Coordinates of C-alpha atoms and ligand atoms in Angstrom, one line a residue:
Chain A
M171 CA -29.6 7.7 -20.4
A172 CA -27.6 10.1 -22.5
D173 CA -23.9 9.9 -22.1
V174 CA -22.0 13.0 -22.8
R175 CA -19.5 11.0 -24.9
D176 CA -22.3 10.4 -27.4
L177 CA -22.6 14.2 -27.7
Y178 CA -18.9 14.9 -28.0
Q179 CA -17.7 12.6 -30.7
E180 CA -14.0 12.6 -31.8
V181 CA -15.0 14.3 -35.0
I182 CA -16.5 17.2 -33.1
F183 CA -13.4 17.7 -31.0
E184 CA -11.3 17.6 -34.1
H185 CA -13.4 20.2 -36.0
N186 CA -13.6 22.4 -32.9
K187 CA -9.8 22.5 -32.7
N188 CA -9.2 22.8 -36.4
P189 CA -12.3 24.4 -38.0
R190 CA -12.4 24.1 -41.8
N191 CA -13.1 27.1 -44.0
F192 CA -12.6 29.5 -41.1
G193 CA -12.1 33.2 -41.8
V194 CA -13.6 35.8 -44.1
L195 CA -14.3 34.6 -47.7
E196 CA -12.5 37.2 -49.8
D197 CA -15.0 37.5 -52.7
H198 CA -18.2 36.7 -50.9
N199 CA -21.5 38.2 -52.1
R200 CA -23.7 37.1 -49.2
H201 CA -23.2 37.1 -45.5
A202 CA -25.1 37.0 -42.2
V203 CA -24.4 37.2 -38.5
G204 CA -26.0 34.7 -36.1
H205 CA -26.3 35.2 -32.4
N206 CA -27.1 32.8 -29.6
P207 CA -27.9 35.3 -26.8
L208 CA -28.1 32.5 -24.2
C209 CA -24.4 31.8 -24.3
G210 CA -23.1 34.8 -26.1
D211 CA -22.0 32.9 -29.2
Q212 CA -21.7 34.8 -32.4
L213 CA -20.7 33.7 -35.8
T214 CA -20.6 35.1 -39.3
V215 CA -21.2 33.0 -42.4
Y216 CA -19.9 34.2 -45.8
L217 CA -21.1 32.8 -49.1
R218 CA -20.3 33.2 -52.7
V219 CA -23.3 32.2 -54.8
D220 CA -23.6 32.2 -58.5
D221 CA -26.6 33.8 -60.4
Q222 CA -28.6 30.5 -59.8
D223 CA -28.0 30.9 -56.1
T224 CA -25.8 27.8 -56.0
V225 CA -23.1 27.9 -53.3
E226 CA -19.7 28.1 -54.9
D227 CA -17.8 28.7 -51.7
V228 CA -18.6 29.3 -48.1
S229 CA -16.7 30.2 -44.9
F230 CA -17.4 31.2 -41.3
E231 CA -15.8 32.9 -38.4
G232 CA -16.7 33.7 -34.8
T233 CA -16.7 32.3 -31.3
G234 CA -18.7 29.5 -29.8
C235 CA -18.9 26.3 -28.0
A236 CA -17.4 23.1 -29.4
I237 CA -20.8 22.0 -30.8
S238 CA -21.5 25.3 -32.6
V239 CA -18.0 25.5 -34.1
A240 CA -17.9 21.9 -35.2
S241 CA -21.4 22.2 -36.7
A242 CA -20.4 25.3 -38.6
S243 CA -17.2 23.7 -39.8
L244 CA -18.9 20.5 -41.0
M245 CA -21.7 22.6 -42.6
T246 CA -19.2 24.6 -44.8
Q247 CA -17.8 21.3 -46.1
I248 CA -21.1 19.9 -47.1
L249 CA -22.6 23.1 -48.6
K250 CA -20.0 23.6 -51.3
G251 CA -21.6 23.1 -54.7
K252 CA -25.1 22.8 -53.3
A253 CA -28.0 24.6 -54.9
K254 CA -30.1 26.8 -52.6
E255 CA -32.9 24.3 -52.5
E256 CA -30.5 21.5 -51.7
A257 CA -29.0 23.6 -48.9
E258 CA -32.5 24.4 -47.4
A259 CA -33.4 20.7 -47.6
L260 CA -30.3 19.7 -45.7
F261 CA -31.0 22.3 -43.1
Q262 CA -34.5 20.9 -42.7
A263 CA -33.2 17.3 -42.4
F264 CA -30.5 18.4 -39.9
H265 CA -33.0 20.3 -37.8
D266 CA -35.5 17.4 -37.8
V267 CA -32.8 15.0 -36.7
C268 CA -31.6 17.3 -33.9
T269 CA -35.1 17.8 -32.6
K270 CA -36.1 14.1 -32.9
Q271 CA -38.6 14.6 -35.6
R272 CA -36.7 12.3 -37.9
E273 CA -34.3 9.4 -37.3
V274 CA -30.7 9.6 -38.4
E275 CA -31.2 6.5 -40.6
D276 CA -33.9 8.3 -42.5
A277 CA -31.7 11.2 -43.4
P278 CA -28.7 9.6 -45.2
E279 CA -28.1 12.9 -47.1
L280 CA -26.7 14.3 -43.8
D281 CA -23.6 12.2 -44.3
K282 CA -20.8 13.4 -41.9
L283 CA -23.3 15.8 -40.2
A284 CA -24.8 12.8 -38.5
V285 CA -22.1 13.0 -35.8
L286 CA -24.0 15.9 -34.4
A287 CA -27.2 13.9 -33.9
G288 CA -26.2 13.4 -30.2
V289 CA -27.6 16.9 -29.4
R290 CA -31.1 15.4 -29.6
D291 CA -30.6 14.0 -26.1
F292 CA -29.3 17.4 -24.9
P293 CA -32.2 19.8 -25.7
S294 CA -30.3 22.8 -24.3
R295 CA -27.6 22.3 -27.0
V296 CA -29.8 22.0 -30.1
K297 CA -29.5 25.7 -30.7
C298 CA -25.7 25.5 -30.6
A299 CA -25.8 22.9 -33.4
T300 CA -28.3 24.8 -35.6
L301 CA -26.9 28.3 -35.2
A302 CA -24.7 28.1 -38.3
W303 CA -27.6 26.7 -40.3
H304 CA -30.0 29.5 -39.3
T305 CA -27.3 31.9 -40.3
V306 CA -26.7 30.4 -43.7
H307 CA -30.5 30.4 -44.3
A308 CA -30.6 34.1 -43.5
A309 CA -27.6 34.8 -45.8
L310 CA -29.3 32.9 -48.7
E311 CA -32.5 34.9 -48.2
T312 CA -30.9 38.3 -48.3
D313 CA -29.0 40.4 -50.7
E314 CA -25.4 41.5 -50.2
A315 CA -26.2 43.9 -47.4
G316 CA -26.2 41.0 -44.9
A317 CA -28.6 39.9 -42.3
E318 CA -28.8 39.2 -38.6
V319 CA -30.5 36.2 -36.9
T320 CA -30.8 35.1 -33.4
T321 CA -31.7 31.8 -31.9
E322 CA -34.1 33.4 -29.4
Chain B
M139 CA -33.6 17.8 10.7
A140 CA -35.3 20.9 11.8
V141 CA -33.3 24.1 11.8
E142 CA -34.1 24.7 15.4
E143 CA -31.8 21.9 16.3
V144 CA -29.0 23.8 14.7
G145 CA -30.5 26.9 16.3
R146 CA -27.2 28.5 17.2
P147 CA -26.8 31.9 15.7
G148 CA -23.4 33.3 16.3
K149 CA -21.7 29.9 16.0
D150 CA -19.8 28.6 13.0
L151 CA -21.4 26.6 10.3
T152 CA -19.2 23.6 9.6
D153 CA -19.2 21.2 6.6
A154 CA -20.9 18.6 9.0
D155 CA -23.7 21.2 9.7
A156 CA -24.1 21.9 6.0
R157 CA -24.4 18.2 5.3
R158 CA -27.1 17.9 7.8
L159 CA -28.9 21.0 6.6
R160 CA -28.7 19.7 3.1
A161 CA -31.2 17.0 4.2
D162 CA -33.7 19.8 4.8
F163 CA -33.8 20.4 1.0
P164 CA -35.8 17.6 -0.8
C165 CA -34.7 18.7 -4.3
L166 CA -31.1 18.1 -3.3
G167 CA -31.7 14.5 -2.4
Q168 CA -31.9 13.3 -6.0
E169 CA -29.5 11.8 -8.5
V170 CA -28.8 13.5 -11.9
H171 CA -27.3 11.4 -14.7
G172 CA -26.8 8.6 -12.1
R173 CA -24.8 10.8 -9.7
P174 CA -25.8 12.5 -6.5
L175 CA -26.8 16.1 -7.4
I176 CA -24.2 18.7 -6.5
Y177 CA -25.9 22.1 -6.8
L178 CA -23.5 25.0 -7.3
D179 CA -25.9 27.4 -8.8
S180 CA -27.5 29.2 -5.8
A181 CA -26.8 32.6 -7.2
A182 CA -29.2 31.9 -10.0
T183 CA -31.7 30.5 -7.6
S184 CA -31.5 28.6 -4.3
Q185 CA -33.2 25.4 -3.4
K186 CA -36.1 25.4 -0.9
P187 CA -36.0 23.8 2.6
Q188 CA -38.9 21.7 3.7
A189 CA -39.9 24.4 6.2
V190 CA -40.7 26.8 3.3
I191 CA -42.5 24.1 1.2
D192 CA -44.6 23.2 4.3
A193 CA -45.4 26.8 5.3
V194 CA -46.8 27.4 1.8
S195 CA -48.8 24.2 1.7
R196 CA -50.1 24.7 5.2
F197 CA -51.2 28.2 4.3
Y198 CA -53.1 26.9 1.3
E199 CA -54.6 24.1 3.4
T200 CA -55.7 26.2 6.4
S201 CA -55.6 30.0 5.9
Y202 CA -55.9 30.8 2.2
S203 CA -58.2 33.7 1.2
N204 CA -57.8 37.1 -0.4
V205 CA -56.2 39.7 1.8
H206 CA -57.5 43.1 3.1
R207 CA -61.0 42.3 1.7
G208 CA -63.4 40.2 3.6
A209 CA -64.8 40.5 7.1
H210 CA -64.7 36.7 7.3
T211 CA -62.3 34.6 9.3
L212 CA -60.2 33.2 6.5
S213 CA -59.6 36.6 5.1
E214 CA -58.4 37.9 8.5
R215 CA -56.1 34.9 8.8
A216 CA -54.6 35.4 5.4
T217 CA -54.2 39.2 6.0
D218 CA -52.5 38.5 9.3
A219 CA -50.1 36.1 7.6
Y220 CA -49.4 38.5 4.7
E221 CA -48.9 41.5 7.0
G222 CA -47.0 39.4 9.5
A223 CA -44.5 38.5 6.8
R224 CA -44.1 42.2 6.0
A225 CA -43.2 42.9 9.6
R226 CA -40.8 40.0 9.5
V227 CA -39.1 41.3 6.4
A228 CA -38.7 44.7 8.0
E229 CA -37.1 43.1 11.0
F230 CA -34.8 41.0 8.8
I231 CA -33.3 44.0 7.0
G232 CA -33.4 46.4 9.9
A233 CA -36.1 48.7 8.5
G234 CA -37.7 50.6 11.4
D235 CA -41.2 50.6 9.9
S236 CA -43.0 47.8 8.1
R237 CA -44.8 50.4 5.9
E238 CA -41.4 50.8 4.3
I239 CA -41.7 47.3 2.9
V240 CA -43.4 46.8 -0.5
F241 CA -44.0 43.3 -1.8
V242 CA -43.1 42.9 -5.5
R243 CA -42.5 40.1 -7.9
G244 CA -38.8 40.3 -7.5
A245 CA -35.8 42.6 -7.7
T246 CA -36.6 43.3 -11.4
E247 CA -40.0 44.6 -10.6
A248 CA -38.7 46.6 -7.7
I249 CA -36.2 48.4 -9.8
N250 CA -38.7 49.1 -12.6
L251 CA -41.1 50.4 -9.9
V252 CA -38.5 52.9 -8.5
A253 CA -37.2 53.9 -11.9
S254 CA -40.7 54.5 -13.3
S255 CA -42.2 56.2 -10.3
L256 CA -39.2 58.2 -9.0
G257 CA -38.3 59.0 -12.6
R258 CA -41.7 60.6 -13.2
L259 CA -41.5 62.4 -9.9
Q260 CA -38.1 64.0 -10.4
F261 CA -36.0 63.2 -13.5
G262 CA -35.7 65.8 -16.1
A263 CA -33.6 66.4 -19.3
G264 CA -29.9 66.4 -18.5
D265 CA -30.4 64.8 -15.1
E266 CA -28.0 62.0 -14.4
I267 CA -28.5 58.4 -13.2
L268 CA -25.2 56.9 -12.0
L269 CA -24.8 53.1 -12.4
T270 CA -21.8 50.8 -12.3
E271 CA -20.2 48.6 -15.0
M272 CA -20.9 45.5 -12.9
E273 CA -24.7 45.8 -12.7
H274 CA -27.1 43.0 -13.6
H275 CA -29.3 43.9 -16.7
S276 CA -32.2 44.4 -14.3
N277 CA -30.3 47.4 -12.7
I278 CA -29.5 48.9 -16.1
V279 CA -32.4 48.5 -18.5
P280 CA -35.2 50.0 -16.3
W281 CA -33.0 53.1 -16.0
Q282 CA -32.4 53.2 -19.7
L283 CA -36.2 53.1 -20.3
I284 CA -36.9 56.0 -17.9
A285 CA -33.9 58.0 -19.3
E286 CA -35.4 57.7 -22.8
Q287 CA -38.7 59.0 -21.5
T288 CA -37.4 61.9 -19.4
G289 CA -34.2 62.9 -21.2
A290 CA -32.1 61.9 -18.2
V291 CA -28.6 60.4 -19.1
L292 CA -26.9 57.3 -17.7
K293 CA -23.4 57.6 -16.3
V294 CA -21.4 54.5 -15.5
V295 CA -18.7 53.9 -12.9
P296 CA -16.0 51.6 -14.4
I297 CA -14.4 48.6 -12.7
N298 CA -10.8 47.6 -12.5
D299 CA -9.1 44.3 -13.5
N300 CA -10.0 42.7 -10.2
G301 CA -13.7 43.6 -10.7
E302 CA -13.7 46.3 -8.1
L303 CA -15.4 49.7 -8.5
E304 CA -13.1 52.5 -9.5
M305 CA -14.0 54.7 -6.6
A306 CA -12.1 57.7 -7.9
H307 CA -14.3 57.6 -11.0
F308 CA -17.3 57.4 -8.8
E309 CA -16.3 60.6 -7.1
E310 CA -15.7 62.3 -10.4
Q311 CA -19.0 61.3 -11.9
L312 CA -21.1 62.1 -9.0
S313 CA -22.5 65.6 -9.6
E314 CA -25.2 68.0 -8.6
R315 CA -27.2 66.6 -11.6
T316 CA -27.1 63.1 -10.1
R317 CA -30.7 62.1 -9.3
M318 CA -30.1 58.5 -8.6
V319 CA -27.2 56.2 -7.7
A320 CA -28.1 52.5 -8.4
V321 CA -25.6 49.9 -7.4
G322 CA -25.4 46.2 -6.6
H323 CA -24.5 45.2 -3.1
V324 CA -22.8 42.0 -4.3
S325 CA -22.1 41.3 -8.0
N326 CA -23.7 38.2 -9.4
A327 CA -21.1 37.9 -12.1
L328 CA -18.0 38.7 -10.1
G329 CA -18.8 38.1 -6.4
T330 CA -17.5 41.6 -5.5
I331 CA -18.9 43.2 -2.4
N332 CA -19.2 46.9 -3.0
P333 CA -18.3 49.6 -0.4
L334 CA -21.8 50.8 0.1
R335 CA -21.3 52.9 3.2
E336 CA -18.9 55.1 1.3
I337 CA -21.1 55.2 -1.8
V338 CA -24.2 56.2 0.2
A339 CA -22.4 58.8 2.2
R340 CA -20.9 60.5 -0.8
A341 CA -24.1 60.3 -2.8
H342 CA -26.1 61.9 0.1
E343 CA -23.5 64.7 0.3
M344 CA -24.5 65.4 -3.3
G345 CA -28.2 65.1 -2.5
A346 CA -28.7 61.9 -4.6
P347 CA -30.7 58.9 -3.4
V348 CA -29.2 55.4 -3.5
L349 CA -30.9 52.2 -4.7
V350 CA -29.1 49.0 -3.7
D351 CA -29.7 45.8 -5.6
G352 CA -29.3 43.3 -2.8
C353 CA -30.2 40.2 -4.8
Q354 CA -26.9 38.4 -4.1
A355 CA -26.3 40.1 -0.7
A356 CA -29.5 39.3 1.2
P357 CA -28.9 35.5 1.0
R358 CA -25.2 35.8 1.9
L359 CA -24.6 38.5 4.5
E360 CA -26.3 40.5 7.2
V361 CA -28.2 43.5 5.8
D362 CA -29.1 46.5 7.9
V363 CA -30.7 49.2 5.8
A364 CA -30.8 51.7 8.7
E365 CA -27.0 51.3 9.1
L366 CA -26.4 51.5 5.4
D367 CA -28.7 54.5 5.2
C368 CA -29.6 53.6 1.6
D369 CA -32.9 55.0 0.2
F370 CA -34.0 51.8 -1.5
Y371 CA -33.0 48.2 -1.1
T372 CA -34.3 45.3 -3.0
F373 CA -33.9 41.5 -3.1
S374 CA -35.8 38.5 -4.6
G375 CA -37.2 35.7 -2.3
H376 CA -36.2 32.9 -4.7
K377 CA -32.4 33.5 -4.1
L378 CA -33.0 33.5 -0.3
Y379 CA -34.3 30.0 0.0
G380 CA -37.9 31.3 -0.4
P381 CA -40.5 31.0 -3.2
S382 CA -40.1 32.6 -6.7
G383 CA -42.5 35.3 -7.7
I384 CA -42.0 37.3 -4.4
G385 CA -39.5 40.0 -3.8
V386 CA -39.0 43.0 -1.5
L387 CA -38.6 46.7 -2.1
Y388 CA -37.5 48.6 0.9
G389 CA -37.9 52.4 0.5
K390 CA -37.5 55.2 3.1
R391 CA -40.9 56.5 4.2
Q392 CA -40.3 60.0 2.8
W393 CA -39.6 58.6 -0.7
L394 CA -42.5 56.2 -0.8
E395 CA -44.9 58.9 0.5
A396 CA -43.8 61.2 -2.3
M397 CA -43.8 58.7 -5.1
P398 CA -46.7 58.3 -7.6
P399 CA -48.2 54.8 -8.1
Y400 CA -46.4 52.4 -10.5
Q401 CA -49.5 50.4 -11.5
G402 CA -53.2 51.2 -11.0
G403 CA -55.9 48.8 -9.8
G404 CA -57.6 47.5 -6.7
E405 CA -56.0 47.8 -3.3
M406 CA -53.9 50.8 -4.2
I407 CA -56.7 53.4 -4.0
R408 CA -58.3 55.5 -1.4
R409 CA -61.3 56.7 -3.4
V410 CA -62.2 56.2 -7.1
T411 CA -64.5 58.3 -9.2
F412 CA -64.5 58.9 -12.9
E413 CA -63.4 62.4 -12.2
G414 CA -60.3 61.3 -10.4
T415 CA -58.8 58.9 -7.9
T416 CA -56.9 59.4 -4.7
Y417 CA -54.3 56.8 -3.7
A418 CA -53.7 54.8 -0.7
P419 CA -50.6 55.5 1.4
P420 CA -47.6 53.2 1.0
P421 CA -47.0 50.3 0.9
A422 CA -50.6 49.6 -0.5
R423 CA -50.1 52.4 -3.1
F424 CA -47.5 50.2 -4.8
E425 CA -49.3 46.8 -4.5
A426 CA -52.1 47.1 -7.0
G427 CA -54.3 44.0 -7.5
T428 CA -54.5 40.7 -5.7
P429 CA -50.9 40.0 -4.6
H430 CA -48.9 36.8 -4.5
I431 CA -50.5 35.9 -1.2
S432 CA -48.6 32.8 -0.4
G433 CA -45.3 34.3 -1.5
P434 CA -44.7 36.4 1.6
V435 CA -45.7 33.4 3.8
G436 CA -43.0 31.2 2.2
L437 CA -40.5 34.1 2.4
H438 CA -41.3 34.5 6.1
A439 CA -40.5 30.8 6.7
A440 CA -37.3 31.2 4.6
L441 CA -36.2 34.2 6.7
D442 CA -36.8 32.2 9.9
Y443 CA -34.8 29.4 8.5
V444 CA -31.7 31.4 7.6
T445 CA -31.8 33.4 10.8
G446 CA -32.0 30.1 12.7
I447 CA -28.6 29.3 11.2
G448 CA -27.3 32.9 11.5
L449 CA -26.2 35.1 8.6
E450 CA -22.8 35.7 10.0
A451 CA -22.2 31.9 10.2
L452 CA -23.6 31.5 6.7
F453 CA -21.4 34.2 5.3
Q454 CA -18.3 32.7 6.9
H455 CA -19.2 29.2 5.6
E456 CA -19.5 30.5 2.0
R457 CA -16.3 32.5 2.4
E458 CA -14.4 29.4 3.5
L459 CA -15.8 27.5 0.5
L460 CA -14.9 30.3 -1.8
D461 CA -11.3 30.5 -0.5
Y462 CA -11.0 26.7 -0.7
A463 CA -12.4 26.6 -4.3
T464 CA -10.3 29.6 -5.4
E465 CA -7.1 27.9 -4.2
A466 CA -8.0 24.6 -5.8
I467 CA -9.0 26.1 -9.2
R468 CA -5.8 28.1 -9.4
E469 CA -4.0 24.7 -9.7
V470 CA -6.0 23.8 -12.8
P471 CA -4.0 24.7 -15.9
G472 CA -5.6 27.3 -18.3
V473 CA -8.0 28.8 -15.7
R474 CA -8.5 32.5 -15.5
L475 CA -10.6 33.9 -12.7
I476 CA -13.0 36.6 -13.6
G477 CA -13.5 38.7 -10.4
T478 CA -10.6 38.7 -7.9
A479 CA -11.8 41.5 -5.7
A480 CA -10.4 41.7 -2.1
E481 CA -14.0 41.7 -0.8
K482 CA -16.0 38.8 -2.2
A483 CA -19.0 36.7 -1.3
G484 CA -19.5 33.0 -2.3
I485 CA -19.4 33.4 -6.1
L486 CA -16.6 32.2 -8.4
S487 CA -16.5 33.0 -12.1
F488 CA -13.9 31.8 -14.5
V489 CA -12.9 30.9 -18.0
L490 CA -10.9 27.9 -19.1
E491 CA -8.5 28.4 -22.0
G492 CA -9.7 26.7 -25.2
V493 CA -13.0 25.5 -23.8
H494 CA -16.3 27.3 -24.1
P495 CA -18.3 27.6 -20.9
H496 CA -21.3 25.9 -22.5
D497 CA -19.3 22.8 -23.0
I498 CA -18.1 22.9 -19.4
G499 CA -21.7 23.2 -18.3
T500 CA -22.9 20.2 -20.3
I501 CA -20.0 17.9 -19.2
L502 CA -20.3 18.8 -15.5
D503 CA -24.0 18.3 -15.7
N504 CA -23.4 14.8 -17.0
Q505 CA -21.6 14.2 -13.7
G506 CA -24.5 15.6 -11.7
I507 CA -22.8 18.9 -11.1
A508 CA -25.0 22.0 -11.7
V509 CA -23.1 25.3 -12.5
R510 CA -24.2 28.3 -14.5
T511 CA -22.7 29.2 -17.8
G512 CA -23.3 32.3 -19.9
H513 CA -23.2 36.1 -19.5
H514 CA -25.1 36.0 -16.2
C515 CA -27.3 39.0 -17.4
A516 CA -24.2 41.1 -17.1
Q517 CA -23.0 41.6 -20.7
P518 CA -21.1 44.8 -19.8
V519 CA -19.0 42.7 -17.4
M520 CA -18.3 40.2 -20.2
D521 CA -17.3 43.1 -22.5
R522 CA -15.1 44.5 -19.8
F523 CA -13.2 41.3 -19.5
Q524 CA -13.4 40.5 -23.2
V525 CA -15.0 37.1 -22.8
P526 CA -18.2 35.9 -24.4
A527 CA -19.3 34.1 -21.3
T528 CA -18.0 32.6 -18.1
T529 CA -18.7 29.5 -16.0
R530 CA -19.9 30.4 -12.5
V531 CA -19.9 28.4 -9.3
S532 CA -22.0 29.8 -6.5
F533 CA -22.6 28.5 -3.0
G534 CA -25.5 28.1 -0.7
L535 CA -25.7 27.0 2.9
Y536 CA -26.0 23.4 1.9
N537 CA -22.6 23.2 0.1
T538 CA -19.5 21.6 1.4
R539 CA -15.8 21.2 0.5
E540 CA -16.7 17.8 -0.9
D541 CA -18.9 19.6 -3.5
V542 CA -15.9 21.7 -4.4
D543 CA -13.7 18.6 -4.7
A544 CA -16.2 17.0 -7.1
F545 CA -16.4 20.1 -9.2
I546 CA -12.6 20.4 -9.5
Q547 CA -12.4 16.8 -10.4
G548 CA -15.1 17.3 -13.0
L549 CA -13.1 20.3 -14.4
H550 CA -10.1 18.1 -14.9
Q551 CA -12.2 15.7 -16.8
V552 CA -13.5 18.6 -19.0
R553 CA -9.9 19.5 -19.7
E554 CA -9.0 15.9 -20.6
M555 CA -11.9 15.8 -23.1
L556 CA -11.7 19.2 -24.6
A557 CA -8.6 21.3 -23.9
Ligands
PLP118 C1 -27.5 41.0 -8.9 C2 -28.8 40.7 -9.4 N1 -29.7 41.6 -9.6 C3 -31.0 41.4 -10.0 C4 -31.4 40.1 -10.3 C5 -32.8 39.9 -10.9 O1 -33.5 39.2 -10.0 P1 -35.0 38.6 -10.4 O2 -34.8 38.0 -11.7 O3 -35.3 37.7 -9.3 O4 -35.9 39.8 -10.5 C6 -30.5 39.1 -10.1 C7 -30.9 37.7 -10.5 O5 -30.7 37.1 -11.5 C8 -29.2 39.3 -9.7 O6 -28.3 38.4 -9.5

């Protein structure tokens, strides 16, 4: 049986209280807004990508539950310096682990993101963990004008 | 135990009674995450007593057939059960005539029915539909849809910091152009009980009909549509200990007689030719197609069950739980109550500083405690109080002070983990 302590690891509390890369990225050239209409969460992801679509810098802001904030915070840390394809591959791996389609051990590239794997036993919380990633995906797919995504 | 053994309308419902009644609800007998389930989400939907479950199974086992159609015995039996339920509903809400009761899927369908039908009958460009800031989305969106089609405009009565209607604004916004006043009896997001008599009286002085969304009221307090004098009243069976998929629209005879059909099909016609069709009188005019036949049967059993306890006793019981919970939660640091109206029913909405409702919901669930988190289909209320979501505790006849104690204890644990 899933224990809620497996979901709420210390790292998650810590990132929720002190989210990294929080705020508007001054010289961003991509951004997108993500909504989770079920719980009213909303976050905006800002990216600065070079002409090869490699992520030079990334930030986020918004409101959400501990899972979505910690996930966004951890995501910004791992995305810096990643090429678009690498970012998309990470998203896929993360999504697969959260939805039990891949085991954590089979996705070593997730590194620190593995602390979020606990959501796999809490299906109603998977969308909280993946909201930031859906939003980055949308931002990478659009031009400067920005995009909107929703988990529903 | 059977409800007849409580069978004491007019008497109080104590925690001991509630504990015994709880045993009538099979779904509440289970453990969740290794803890006895504590169900504090009856405003979303209530659990079902064995009497309702049995009534529905017995109907399928002994009397099921289509209604109003066959000359055979089963069809007559099913029709009697279906129409008997209609008469029981009329009695339950104080409607004088069971032809004023239309069976629908739920409150959502009822409001769509009235908006669409009455809108086509009499809304025109510049006409006004008066709503309130505390309405459930189902009492907002149908009016927006018909407003778009007819050119009517929506007006909104604001609420104050306690979550009460600003009645002075109501007076101001009511006008000769008001074609409909649509208002909730009890707010699902705030618990506020609205001053309906005053609203209906003032609306009628202006010649405007009033639709009351009674979803949260019908399970919690005595409703008398004749006394309220409202033109329409609606509620959903699933929040009143009955089955889901069945709801009630009460409409005054003269309105239902005048209104065009909402959907077309079998059962709602008098005579069909390709040149044109004449429609059946209400309520059949508004019940196109084969209905949810077992739904009213289950609802009938649910109404018998709650009247066996007595709605006055039920209301008092929930009020006591609400007062007890309100006092206890005020002691929890960082709690802000959303909805502090003077007149409230058994619904308690709050936010906890530094902790998102979704996290509260998950941690409480892990202790076997079911609460609702989110915007409660009332996003304008969330905007008004500038919160993305709240956590909501809502009571049913089976809840006790022990449930409240467990919830408060759980909330302290949430704070330890997250705040
Ligand atoms: C106040 C209120 N109105 C309307 C509804 C809609 O009811 P239903 O979904 O049963 O049609 C609800 C239930 O969520 C409610 O609480």
